[in-house]
């Protein structure tokens, strides 16, 4: 079967405010003095599939920035546009049906745009094994990542102690939402749990049949839109479909209900850049433990994350802080409260600072 890859790039990244904005979400931001996360994700996938088989699905308000960001990597027609965000079940179903209409059949690997991976070769190996497993089992396959620490910000996958027919293909026992620190430590120490990195592989038919079984409204409405439109990327049929369907993730709507799902263990280092604190994992710290992007001059400054788009940030006597300076907003907070930035964004909305979101 032909192999395709689809990057899900419609997220807003509110926990990375003010670096990430509604018009320039985190996947488009250069966070480590290099390429943005979307470009890095495309480049990783091009090790596995040709450029004309690599797609991006995002919402239509991000059309121009997406096209400009990847114009030298994949064809412009490979950007699939949703009318607006409606979670990953809609995103995956719409992209699958679009590729089904265009190519007829094939295997698709869905990956989020904001994952951080530092070992491309092991990443490539894991995806190739997942494609092979999906073709062999004719089922849905996910790539679970071996945890490197007891994380509380990620979902976990418990794998069955009994392997499938192929010892490299494990069976999912259950999915677990983000745990507290005590359970995260238990999961980490047990060796029976993997991080859920949001990487899914399956044939077009396997994905569509699963959605039809567990989310029939998604199947009915999105298939109607794709069937009746020559350009199913921004038309009234698709708008109507998205307005009618439930806002639900593919994990909650399909995977958690599916009888048998397989998992391939990914042995590469991985992190979801889901907060400003997680930016520390994307680069090397200096001698004082600081992760710095942009201009900074400090005295007695340690274990901090300092990001500046333009201005020189100067610090004295700080430890374990986040300092972010953009052209129109600054945030300073303890690193262990980085997850609360999402609440700060809600407060900004309440107070009428829409121009800064």
Short mmCIF file of C-alpha atoms in Angstrom, two decimals:
data_model
loop_
_atom_site.label_atom_id
_atom_site.label_comp_id
_atom_site.label_asym_id
_atom_site.label_seq_id
_atom_site.Cartn_x
_atom_site.Cartn_y
_atom_site.Cartn_z
CA UNK A 1 0.00 0.00 0.00
CA UNK A 2 1.07 3.57 -0.63
CA UNK A 3 2.07 5.48 2.49
CA UNK A 4 0.97 8.98 3.42
CA UNK A 5 1.64 11.29 6.34
CA UNK A 6 -0.68 13.99 7.68
CA UNK A 7 0.43 16.64 10.15
CA UNK A 8 -2.29 18.02 12.43
CA UNK A 9 -1.41 21.70 12.70
CA UNK A 10 -4.56 23.51 13.79
CA UNK A 11 -3.78 23.93 17.49
CA UNK A 12 -3.71 27.30 19.23
CA UNK A 13 -0.97 26.70 21.81
CA UNK A 14 -2.43 28.97 24.49
CA UNK A 15 -0.04 27.64 27.14
CA UNK A 16 2.84 29.18 25.18
CA UNK A 17 1.44 32.71 25.25
CA UNK A 18 2.82 35.31 24.51
CA UNK A 19 5.17 33.42 22.17
CA UNK A 20 2.19 31.65 20.61
CA UNK A 21 -0.76 33.71 19.32
CA UNK A 22 -4.04 32.94 17.55
CA UNK A 23 -2.60 34.15 14.25
CA UNK A 24 0.79 32.53 14.86
CA UNK A 25 0.35 29.42 17.00
CA UNK A 26 3.29 27.61 18.56
CA UNK A 27 3.90 25.32 15.58
CA UNK A 28 5.03 28.37 13.58
CA UNK A 29 7.38 29.81 16.22
CA UNK A 30 11.15 29.34 16.15
CA UNK A 31 11.68 28.29 19.75
CA UNK A 32 15.30 27.12 19.73
CA UNK A 33 17.04 29.57 17.40
CA UNK A 34 16.31 27.21 14.50
CA UNK A 35 13.39 26.14 12.33
CA UNK A 36 9.83 26.20 13.67
CA UNK A 37 8.19 23.01 14.94
CA UNK A 38 6.04 22.58 11.83
CA UNK A 39 9.05 22.66 9.50
CA UNK A 40 10.93 20.21 11.70
CA UNK A 41 7.94 17.86 11.69
CA UNK A 42 7.67 17.99 7.89
CA UNK A 43 11.41 17.35 7.54
CA UNK A 44 11.20 14.30 9.82
CA UNK A 45 8.30 12.85 7.85
CA UNK A 46 10.03 13.36 4.51
CA UNK A 47 12.46 10.65 5.63
CA UNK A 48 9.51 8.24 5.39
CA UNK A 49 7.20 9.52 2.64
CA UNK A 50 7.79 11.58 -0.53
CA UNK A 51 6.83 15.26 -0.53
CA UNK A 52 3.70 14.69 -2.62
CA UNK A 53 2.47 12.19 0.00
CA UNK A 54 3.00 14.53 2.96
CA UNK A 55 -0.02 16.64 3.95
CA UNK A 56 -0.93 19.24 6.55
CA UNK A 57 -4.43 19.72 7.94
CA UNK A 58 -5.17 23.01 9.65
CA UNK A 59 -7.99 25.51 9.90
CA UNK A 60 -8.54 28.04 7.14
CA UNK A 61 -7.48 31.09 9.17
CA UNK A 62 -3.94 29.65 9.13
CA UNK A 63 -3.88 29.04 5.38
CA UNK A 64 -1.38 31.74 4.42
CA UNK A 65 1.09 31.27 7.26
CA UNK A 66 1.05 27.49 6.71
CA UNK A 67 1.58 27.81 2.96
CA UNK A 68 4.44 30.30 3.40
CA UNK A 69 6.10 28.21 6.10
CA UNK A 70 6.28 24.96 4.10
CA UNK A 71 6.32 26.25 0.51
CA UNK A 72 9.80 24.84 -0.13
CA UNK A 73 8.98 21.44 1.37
CA UNK A 74 5.61 20.16 0.12
CA UNK A 75 3.14 21.14 -2.65
CA UNK A 76 0.67 23.89 -1.78
CA UNK A 77 -2.27 21.66 -2.70
CA UNK A 78 -1.24 19.30 0.10
CA UNK A 79 -2.57 21.73 2.70
CA UNK A 80 -6.05 20.58 3.73
CA UNK A 81 -8.19 23.31 5.28
CA UNK A 82 -10.85 22.82 7.92
CA UNK A 83 -13.46 25.59 8.26
CA UNK A 84 -12.61 25.89 11.97
CA UNK A 85 -11.19 23.75 14.76
CA UNK A 86 -13.44 20.90 15.89
CA UNK A 87 -10.90 18.62 17.61
CA UNK A 88 -8.93 15.66 16.29
CA UNK A 89 -11.80 13.28 15.45
CA UNK A 90 -13.09 15.72 12.83
CA UNK A 91 -9.58 16.57 11.67
CA UNK A 92 -8.59 12.92 11.16
CA UNK A 93 -11.86 11.93 9.49
CA UNK A 94 -11.87 14.89 7.10
CA UNK A 95 -8.23 14.41 6.10
CA UNK A 96 -8.71 10.66 5.62
CA UNK A 97 -11.78 11.14 3.43
CA UNK A 98 -9.99 13.80 1.41
CA UNK A 99 -7.04 11.48 0.72
CA UNK A 100 -9.40 8.56 0.06
CA UNK A 101 -11.18 10.59 -2.61
CA UNK A 102 -7.89 11.60 -4.20
CA UNK A 103 -5.86 8.37 -4.00
CA UNK A 104 -8.34 5.53 -3.43
CA UNK A 105 -6.45 3.62 -0.77
CA UNK A 106 -3.32 3.72 1.34
CA UNK A 107 -1.89 3.90 4.83
CA UNK A 108 -1.92 7.22 6.70
CA UNK A 109 0.25 8.28 9.61
CA UNK A 110 -1.20 11.19 11.61
CA UNK A 111 1.21 13.20 13.76
CA UNK A 112 0.81 16.42 15.77
CA UNK A 113 2.82 19.43 14.61
CA UNK A 114 4.20 20.30 18.03
CA UNK A 115 6.15 17.21 19.08
CA UNK A 116 9.85 17.61 19.87
CA UNK A 117 12.08 14.77 18.67
CA UNK A 118 15.87 14.77 18.73
CA UNK A 119 16.64 11.36 17.20
CA UNK A 120 15.31 11.37 13.65
CA UNK A 121 16.63 7.93 12.78
CA UNK A 122 14.82 6.19 15.66
CA UNK A 123 11.71 8.22 14.87
CA UNK A 124 11.84 7.04 11.26
CA UNK A 125 12.30 3.42 12.37
CA UNK A 126 9.27 3.62 14.70
CA UNK A 127 7.03 5.07 11.99
CA UNK A 128 8.10 2.46 9.46
CA UNK A 129 7.33 -0.30 11.96
CA UNK A 130 3.94 1.30 12.63
CA UNK A 131 3.14 1.40 8.90
CA UNK A 132 4.17 -2.27 8.62
CA UNK A 133 2.05 -3.21 11.64
CA UNK A 134 -1.02 -1.36 10.32
CA UNK A 135 -0.73 -3.14 6.98
CA UNK A 136 -0.18 -6.52 8.63
CA UNK A 137 -2.94 -6.32 11.28
CA UNK A 138 -5.40 -4.24 9.21
CA UNK A 139 -6.10 -2.42 12.49
CA UNK A 140 -5.28 0.95 14.02
CA UNK A 141 -1.75 1.28 15.36
CA UNK A 142 -0.36 3.97 17.63
CA UNK A 143 3.22 4.83 18.46
CA UNK A 144 3.78 4.93 22.21
CA UNK A 145 6.91 6.59 23.53
CA UNK A 146 9.02 5.07 26.28
CA UNK A 147 8.80 7.57 29.19
CA UNK A 148 12.03 9.27 30.20
CA UNK A 149 10.60 10.68 33.45
CA UNK A 150 7.31 10.56 35.43
CA UNK A 151 5.40 13.21 33.46
CA UNK A 152 2.03 14.52 34.64
CA UNK A 153 1.29 16.51 31.48
CA UNK A 154 0.87 13.57 29.10
CA UNK A 155 -1.63 10.77 28.64
CA UNK A 156 -0.38 7.21 29.08
CA UNK A 157 -0.98 3.90 27.32
CA UNK A 158 -0.95 0.69 29.33
CA UNK A 159 0.25 -2.18 27.17
CA UNK A 160 -0.79 -5.80 27.57
CA UNK A 161 1.92 -8.01 29.05
CA UNK A 162 1.10 -10.59 26.38
CA UNK A 163 2.44 -9.55 23.00
CA UNK A 164 0.64 -10.06 19.73
CA UNK A 165 1.72 -12.46 17.02
CA UNK A 166 4.75 -10.27 16.38
CA UNK A 167 6.69 -9.49 19.56
CA UNK A 168 7.41 -5.98 18.29
CA UNK A 169 3.67 -5.24 18.05
CA UNK A 170 2.08 -4.74 21.47
CA UNK A 171 -1.61 -4.68 22.36
CA UNK A 172 -3.14 -1.66 24.07
CA UNK A 173 -4.82 -2.54 27.36
CA UNK A 174 -6.15 0.92 28.18
CA UNK A 175 -5.64 4.64 27.81
CA UNK A 176 -5.09 6.78 30.90
CA UNK A 177 -5.59 10.54 31.12
CA UNK A 178 -2.91 12.81 32.55
CA UNK A 179 -2.07 11.34 36.00
CA UNK A 180 -1.07 12.99 39.27
CA UNK A 181 2.58 12.78 40.26
CA UNK A 182 2.17 9.68 42.45
CA UNK A 183 0.56 7.66 39.66
CA UNK A 184 3.02 9.06 37.12
CA UNK A 185 5.86 7.67 39.23
CA UNK A 186 4.14 4.27 39.43
CA UNK A 187 3.63 4.21 35.67
CA UNK A 188 7.23 5.21 35.04
CA UNK A 189 8.66 2.58 37.39
CA UNK A 190 6.41 -0.28 36.25
CA UNK A 191 7.66 -0.39 32.67
CA UNK A 192 4.12 -1.25 31.49
CA UNK A 193 3.18 2.24 30.36
CA UNK A 194 4.08 4.40 27.39
CA UNK A 195 3.44 8.05 26.70
CA UNK A 196 0.66 8.77 24.22
CA UNK A 197 2.32 11.05 21.70
CA UNK A 198 -0.73 11.35 19.45
CA UNK A 199 0.81 9.38 16.56
CA UNK A 200 -1.73 7.18 14.76
CA UNK A 201 -1.29 4.89 11.75
CA UNK A 202 -3.97 2.99 9.86
CA UNK A 203 -5.32 2.28 6.42
CA UNK A 204 -7.83 4.77 5.08
CA UNK A 205 -10.54 2.14 5.35
CA UNK A 206 -9.62 1.14 8.92
CA UNK A 207 -9.76 4.75 10.07
CA UNK A 208 -13.04 5.50 8.29
CA UNK A 209 -14.68 2.27 9.47
CA UNK A 210 -13.72 3.03 13.08
CA UNK A 211 -15.22 6.51 12.87
CA UNK A 212 -18.36 5.12 11.22
CA UNK A 213 -18.77 2.64 14.08
CA UNK A 214 -18.12 4.93 17.04
CA UNK A 215 -18.87 8.42 15.71
CA UNK A 216 -21.55 7.89 13.04
CA UNK A 217 -22.47 11.59 12.92
CA UNK A 218 -18.88 12.44 11.95
CA UNK A 219 -18.97 9.82 9.22
CA UNK A 220 -22.35 10.89 7.85
CA UNK A 221 -21.79 14.64 7.85
CA UNK A 222 -18.17 14.79 6.72
CA UNK A 223 -18.66 12.17 4.00
CA UNK A 224 -21.60 14.18 2.66
CA UNK A 225 -19.45 17.32 2.53
CA UNK A 226 -16.54 15.61 0.79
CA UNK A 227 -18.80 13.78 -1.66
CA UNK A 228 -20.69 16.87 -2.76
CA UNK A 229 -17.81 19.27 -3.14
CA UNK A 230 -15.11 19.49 -5.77
CA UNK A 231 -12.99 21.44 -3.29
CA UNK A 232 -13.75 20.05 0.18
CA UNK A 233 -11.59 22.62 1.95
CA UNK A 234 -13.80 25.59 2.63
CA UNK A 235 -17.34 25.27 1.41
CA UNK A 236 -20.80 25.47 2.87
CA UNK A 237 -21.16 21.68 3.01
CA UNK A 238 -18.11 21.39 5.23
CA UNK A 239 -19.16 24.34 7.38
CA UNK A 240 -22.54 22.71 7.89
CA UNK A 241 -20.91 19.38 8.72
CA UNK A 242 -18.57 20.90 11.31
CA UNK A 243 -21.43 22.80 12.91
CA UNK A 244 -23.43 19.59 13.32
CA UNK A 245 -20.79 17.25 14.76
CA UNK A 246 -19.58 16.83 18.31
CA UNK A 247 -16.34 18.47 19.46
CA UNK A 248 -14.39 15.37 20.52
CA UNK A 249 -10.89 14.00 20.22
CA UNK A 250 -10.10 10.88 18.20
CA UNK A 251 -8.72 9.30 21.39
CA UNK A 252 -11.95 9.82 23.35
CA UNK A 253 -14.34 9.23 20.48
CA UNK A 254 -12.72 6.23 18.81
CA UNK A 255 -9.55 4.77 20.31
CA UNK A 256 -10.86 4.35 23.86
CA UNK A 257 -13.87 2.42 22.51
CA UNK A 258 -12.07 0.24 19.98
CA UNK A 259 -11.79 -3.46 20.83
CA UNK A 260 -8.26 -4.03 19.61
CA UNK A 261 -5.57 -1.43 19.04
CA UNK A 262 -1.92 -2.15 18.55
CA UNK A 263 1.04 -0.10 19.69
CA UNK A 264 4.61 0.18 18.48
CA UNK A 265 7.13 1.27 21.07
CA UNK A 266 9.06 4.38 20.08
CA UNK A 267 12.54 4.50 21.58
CA UNK A 268 13.22 8.11 20.59
CA UNK A 269 13.32 11.08 22.98
CA UNK A 270 10.05 12.97 22.68
CA UNK A 271 8.25 15.83 24.35
CA UNK A 272 5.06 17.72 23.64
CA UNK A 273 5.94 21.41 23.69
CA UNK A 274 2.82 22.19 25.67
CA UNK A 275 4.08 24.91 28.00
CA UNK A 276 6.81 27.52 28.15
CA UNK A 277 8.66 25.38 30.69
CA UNK A 278 8.85 22.55 28.17
CA UNK A 279 10.93 24.79 25.91
CA UNK A 280 13.87 23.85 28.14
CA UNK A 281 13.82 20.44 26.46
CA UNK A 282 14.39 21.86 22.98
CA UNK A 283 17.90 23.15 23.47
CA UNK A 284 21.04 22.98 25.56
CA UNK A 285 21.25 24.84 28.84
CA UNK A 286 24.20 27.10 29.56
CA UNK A 287 26.65 26.56 32.42
CA UNK A 288 24.14 28.00 34.90
CA UNK A 289 21.25 25.83 33.72
CA UNK A 290 19.54 28.58 31.73
CA UNK A 291 17.80 27.94 28.41
CA UNK A 292 18.13 31.18 26.44
CA UNK A 293 16.62 32.14 23.09
CA UNK A 294 17.33 35.68 21.95
CA UNK A 295 19.40 38.38 23.65
CA UNK A 296 20.07 38.04 27.38
CA UNK A 297 22.59 39.35 29.89
CA UNK A 298 22.38 38.11 33.46
CA UNK A 299 24.07 38.16 36.84
CA UNK A 300 23.47 35.41 39.39
CA UNK A 301 20.82 33.91 37.09
CA UNK A 302 20.22 30.15 37.10
CA UNK A 303 17.86 27.36 35.94
CA UNK A 304 15.64 29.82 34.09
CA UNK A 305 14.02 30.02 30.66
CA UNK A 306 14.61 33.33 28.95
CA UNK A 307 13.08 34.11 25.57
CA UNK A 308 13.28 37.42 23.74
CA UNK A 309 12.03 38.27 20.27
CA UNK A 310 14.01 41.50 20.09
CA UNK A 311 14.80 43.40 23.30
CA UNK A 312 17.82 42.64 25.46
CA UNK A 313 16.52 40.89 28.59
CA UNK A 314 18.64 41.55 31.68
CA UNK A 315 18.28 39.64 34.95
CA UNK A 316 19.80 39.74 38.42
CA UNK A 317 19.43 37.15 41.19
CA UNK A 318 16.73 34.91 39.73
CA UNK A 319 16.35 31.14 39.80
CA UNK A 320 13.79 28.80 38.22
CA UNK A 321 11.87 31.57 36.51
CA UNK A 322 10.36 32.01 33.07
CA UNK A 323 10.95 35.38 31.41
CA UNK A 324 9.43 35.91 27.97
CA UNK A 325 9.61 39.20 26.11
CA UNK A 326 7.80 39.78 22.81
CA UNK A 327 7.16 43.01 20.93
CA UNK A 328 3.92 43.72 22.80
CA UNK A 329 3.79 41.51 25.90
CA UNK A 330 6.01 40.21 28.70
CA UNK A 331 5.44 37.36 31.12
CA UNK A 332 7.40 36.45 34.25
CA UNK A 333 6.44 33.42 36.34
CA UNK A 334 7.92 30.47 38.27
CA UNK A 335 8.72 27.51 36.05
CA UNK A 336 6.52 25.19 38.09
CA UNK A 337 3.48 27.35 37.31
CA UNK A 338 3.93 27.37 33.53
CA UNK A 339 0.77 25.28 32.99
CA UNK A 340 -1.27 28.16 34.47
CA UNK A 341 -0.56 30.36 31.45
CA UNK A 342 -3.70 28.94 29.83
CA UNK A 343 -5.69 30.47 32.70
CA UNK A 344 -3.91 33.77 32.16
CA UNK A 345 -5.04 33.73 28.53
CA UNK A 346 -8.63 33.31 29.72
CA UNK A 347 -8.12 36.31 32.02
CA UNK A 348 -6.81 38.36 29.10
CA UNK A 349 -9.99 37.51 27.19
CA UNK A 350 -12.11 38.55 30.18
CA UNK A 351 -10.32 41.87 30.49
CA UNK A 352 -10.66 42.70 26.80
CA UNK A 353 -7.09 42.19 25.60
CA UNK A 354 -8.21 40.45 22.41
CA UNK A 355 -5.54 42.24 20.37
CA UNK A 356 -2.83 40.44 22.34
CA UNK A 357 -4.19 36.92 21.93
#
